[in-house]
């Protein structure tokens, strides 16, 4: 039934629940609208016969709009069945108020329903076309109850395989052999003959969580649309990656399309994460994951959320929670648990783009040391490379021997070294082992299409690159020529194309006849002018190319009259954007970016012409490992330019959207050496895949804008629906690869673009762990669901502004939902000049990011913390806190990493929005200027210039000041204005928490050798809990570890130790501080023996200062 159904209409609804018996009566088989029926104070909806009437189950009562009763059975036959309506609902008080014709506008009706082991399978038939192409028919929708808390709903084409995210890239949960016995959900769906809809309902409350009723499903080749109704004042989070507030509000348009762009608000960024969490006022939450990596817009309205997708299938997972934390953990079970980071990666990191040489890097490390500022990892940006080529060192500014000496010195001091690595390989680096995107196959040339043709090898070897639109017979003769010009025009001796003599080619000139000698002598490659009168006749007219363009080495032609192009002739051009935007057919010379020796696609990035490894190809991972190995330990030195190596500890993979500098949309190939032509025969696109079937889901389907008809053309770069790329509906190939680039097994870039960074992270993670034999540290800019199993993330090229400092918090919190907990922003900002005050405040905040790195851009003023003495002092203080809580942080990462198991303590996110811990407190729903580390530490930074206080919200519970241990709030649900001078950040400890601590040092290596302590913050009932995970911080196998659970009550604290495999290697517990103690203790005992203690009655603080407890020992501390 295609009507607006909400939770107020559940009881007595005609909608049938899953696995319920179908009780029905027959209606005439046609599209049926819905009737709003008022029964007392309740509103119900039933199917109408026509625009004025409906009838009851026993056919005895018919209701006309505005009238109670009448009977007319002439419209009934046996062609359709719908559920019955209770007779009790029909009496003289029942009036059909209106029939909503718009509710019957569904594009699909249900043609069959069949039971399956885990649920039900519906077959749908299309009854109308989409605005963006003909809907696929039939369509299958399967419902599968996979766990008690997870429902899987998948819509797909049963007759033609469409592109889906491969299981090799993103895990697919294994369905159970039998349905779960106690699902938290039920679902409803349309029956045979009804317009399609489905609803997901929380069984315990009967609350509708997801409902497509009243909306229209669209499933065309390049356009999929599905909507769900939402409650008023909904609370939605997720759907990244964007710079924006944490909570998604009505009127949002969220584009998911990975893009190399500098941090604009509300515009698609580097990653794509089609997951959202929906929190209801009851405190119950659920999650929705769409397993689709194609480009999409997700739009929100007052009571509606709509997906608009340009490919793939609809593959939904619903997670029932009901706590927000439980929803996220259920989601991570689907996409993959987050990676367990090496301990050193939780320390402080330093980098900038613009360290000119290795001496400058050495100076930075020395100044950190001289200022006693902790530093664990030093990074170098692209500056270290030879001509910006991956896996190389600049022989002048970063000579191998000096870099090796520097890294060796870092390691001797317990520090680490990391390098940036871009997702491209310079053309000069391409070896025979490189697996890259494929250009169009030779078979296409023989069909005479408008495309770049391969020429004889002898000609190519001389650097001559030509385009042609010639008959096959001409190509077979080995002629290299251009498009034909009218014979009468050529016969008059006017400007035309001609074969160039070998002697001319040897000089590098590509030119035409009738050049003035003086112009040729200047080295210009151009054509003479033709009189304007000739142009008006539609003849070809070439104008002179500006010298500045020639000086760049471009061999190009200028704008040709539209009348000539409109005749379908090929023209060569590099023209203004406004001209290309008119849809004219034009190409550009690519002599500098063509690889003549193979089918490698080439783009333009830092080194110039670059190839892009195809990480969908299984052969690429060992290739990538070979390249990385040359940097890490030199064990695979197979090429001359890779003969040098550096013992790096981590890799930072940047610009892996993938970025391409050829972003001028006049260049329809966008810097690539080969791409499929616009709007070409889809069979030709298939032929481009070297014989592999294209697994892109398009088969032979194309599109036709606005007509609703299926046509024979498929347009990857210009799909019928334009997602709001870059905030301006920019072309899909803007600043990236062409959408027609071909990956392994014929997969088009159009389908898999959003996976590029994810697949590179997978390959890099695997390579590092294979080479080093320890846990990897990978830092990736572009991500997709499941990337957290392989990589950390930083939020990209932000700005040195207070606004961007604030936005770093919702960005960090969103990535906790997305399963990438190891995340942070460039502290101080990447672009712009960071002031002393901004650097102070951002360092205070950034010290509590899971990934903490100071980083800024080329040409910007230095912003290392030692640049200002005040910032140096603030950094020392705040990093002392960070390094002291690293055992707590590391334990949280362990709890995020380990799988959900009955034998384990509950899994947990690392940092959290306040509503995670207080889901029934509506005041927490919008808070994104504060955050929690675990459930126990509340961080409230200053985010405004010149501010010396913070307005901090304290939910229910007891909150202690980190520094003084005094109670800050115990009333619950109150906002306080707290004085916060420039050298201070607000940190509160939540009552009920045990925080494990370790004495800080200047590196994590040194701090791991220091003694442990515990901070026990009792809640109002006198209780607290906490835990601690210990291991060596780097081993791939985490079997040798220790886990300790702490529990405190009003008068005792116990430690229960399990898995003691690592505790013997740990320093001891030497101090315990208990705050919130009720009364003054007279004695304290450890395992029955009296011990020394101190008590401060002003703060109710009990301190045990002189302990020497092995971490492997279980203990009980009591006080009275």
PDB file of C-alpha atoms in Angstrom, residues 353 381-398 422 424-429 604-610 641 661:
ATOM      1  CA  UNK A 353      54.414  20.431   4.404  1.00  0.00           C
ATOM      2  CA  UNK A 381      55.365  15.368   3.860  1.00  0.00           C
ATOM      3  CA  UNK A 382      56.032  15.295   0.126  1.00  0.00           C
ATOM      4  CA  UNK A 383      59.216  17.373   0.551  1.00  0.00           C
ATOM      5  CA  UNK A 384      61.347  14.241   1.010  1.00  0.00           C
ATOM      6  CA  UNK A 385      60.616  12.831  -2.456  1.00  0.00           C
ATOM      7  CA  UNK A 386      62.745  13.006  -5.568  1.00  0.00           C
ATOM      8  CA  UNK A 387      60.622  15.049  -8.016  1.00  0.00           C
ATOM      9  CA  UNK A 388      57.541  14.120  -5.939  1.00  0.00           C
ATOM     10  CA  UNK A 389      57.772  10.441  -6.867  1.00  0.00           C
ATOM     11  CA  UNK A 390      56.635   7.784  -4.397  1.00  0.00           C
ATOM     12  CA  UNK A 391      59.271   5.470  -2.896  1.00  0.00           C
ATOM     13  CA  UNK A 392      62.129   7.867  -3.604  1.00  0.00           C
ATOM     14  CA  UNK A 393      64.323  10.279  -1.655  1.00  0.00           C
ATOM     15  CA  UNK A 394      65.469  13.670  -2.875  1.00  0.00           C
ATOM     16  CA  UNK A 395      69.221  13.058  -3.373  1.00  0.00           C
ATOM     17  CA  UNK A 396      70.058  16.692  -2.591  1.00  0.00           C
ATOM     18  CA  UNK A 397      67.761  17.673   0.295  1.00  0.00           C
ATOM     19  CA  UNK A 398      67.034  14.246   1.744  1.00  0.00           C
ATOM     20  CA  UNK A 422      50.468   9.165  -2.571  1.00  0.00           C
ATOM     21  CA  UNK A 424      49.978   7.234  -7.813  1.00  0.00           C
ATOM     22  CA  UNK A 425      53.230   6.193  -9.384  1.00  0.00           C
ATOM     23  CA  UNK A 426      55.104   8.577 -11.666  1.00  0.00           C
ATOM     24  CA  UNK A 427      55.081   7.551 -15.306  1.00  0.00           C
ATOM     25  CA  UNK A 428      58.852   7.091 -15.243  1.00  0.00           C
ATOM     26  CA  UNK A 429      58.390   4.666 -12.353  1.00  0.00           C
ATOM     27  CA  UNK A 604      48.367  14.272 -13.564  1.00  0.00           C
ATOM     28  CA  UNK A 605      49.427  14.600  -9.922  1.00  0.00           C
ATOM     29  CA  UNK A 606      52.523  15.955  -8.155  1.00  0.00           C
ATOM     30  CA  UNK A 607      55.207  14.357 -10.377  1.00  0.00           C
ATOM     31  CA  UNK A 608      53.252  15.109 -13.556  1.00  0.00           C
ATOM     32  CA  UNK A 609      52.091  12.076 -15.544  1.00  0.00           C
ATOM     33  CA  UNK A 610      51.129   9.326 -13.083  1.00  0.00           C
ATOM     34  CA  UNK A 641      65.272   4.246  -8.409  1.00  0.00           C
ATOM     35  CA  UNK A 661      45.187  17.658 -10.774  1.00  0.00           C
TER      36      UNK A 661
END
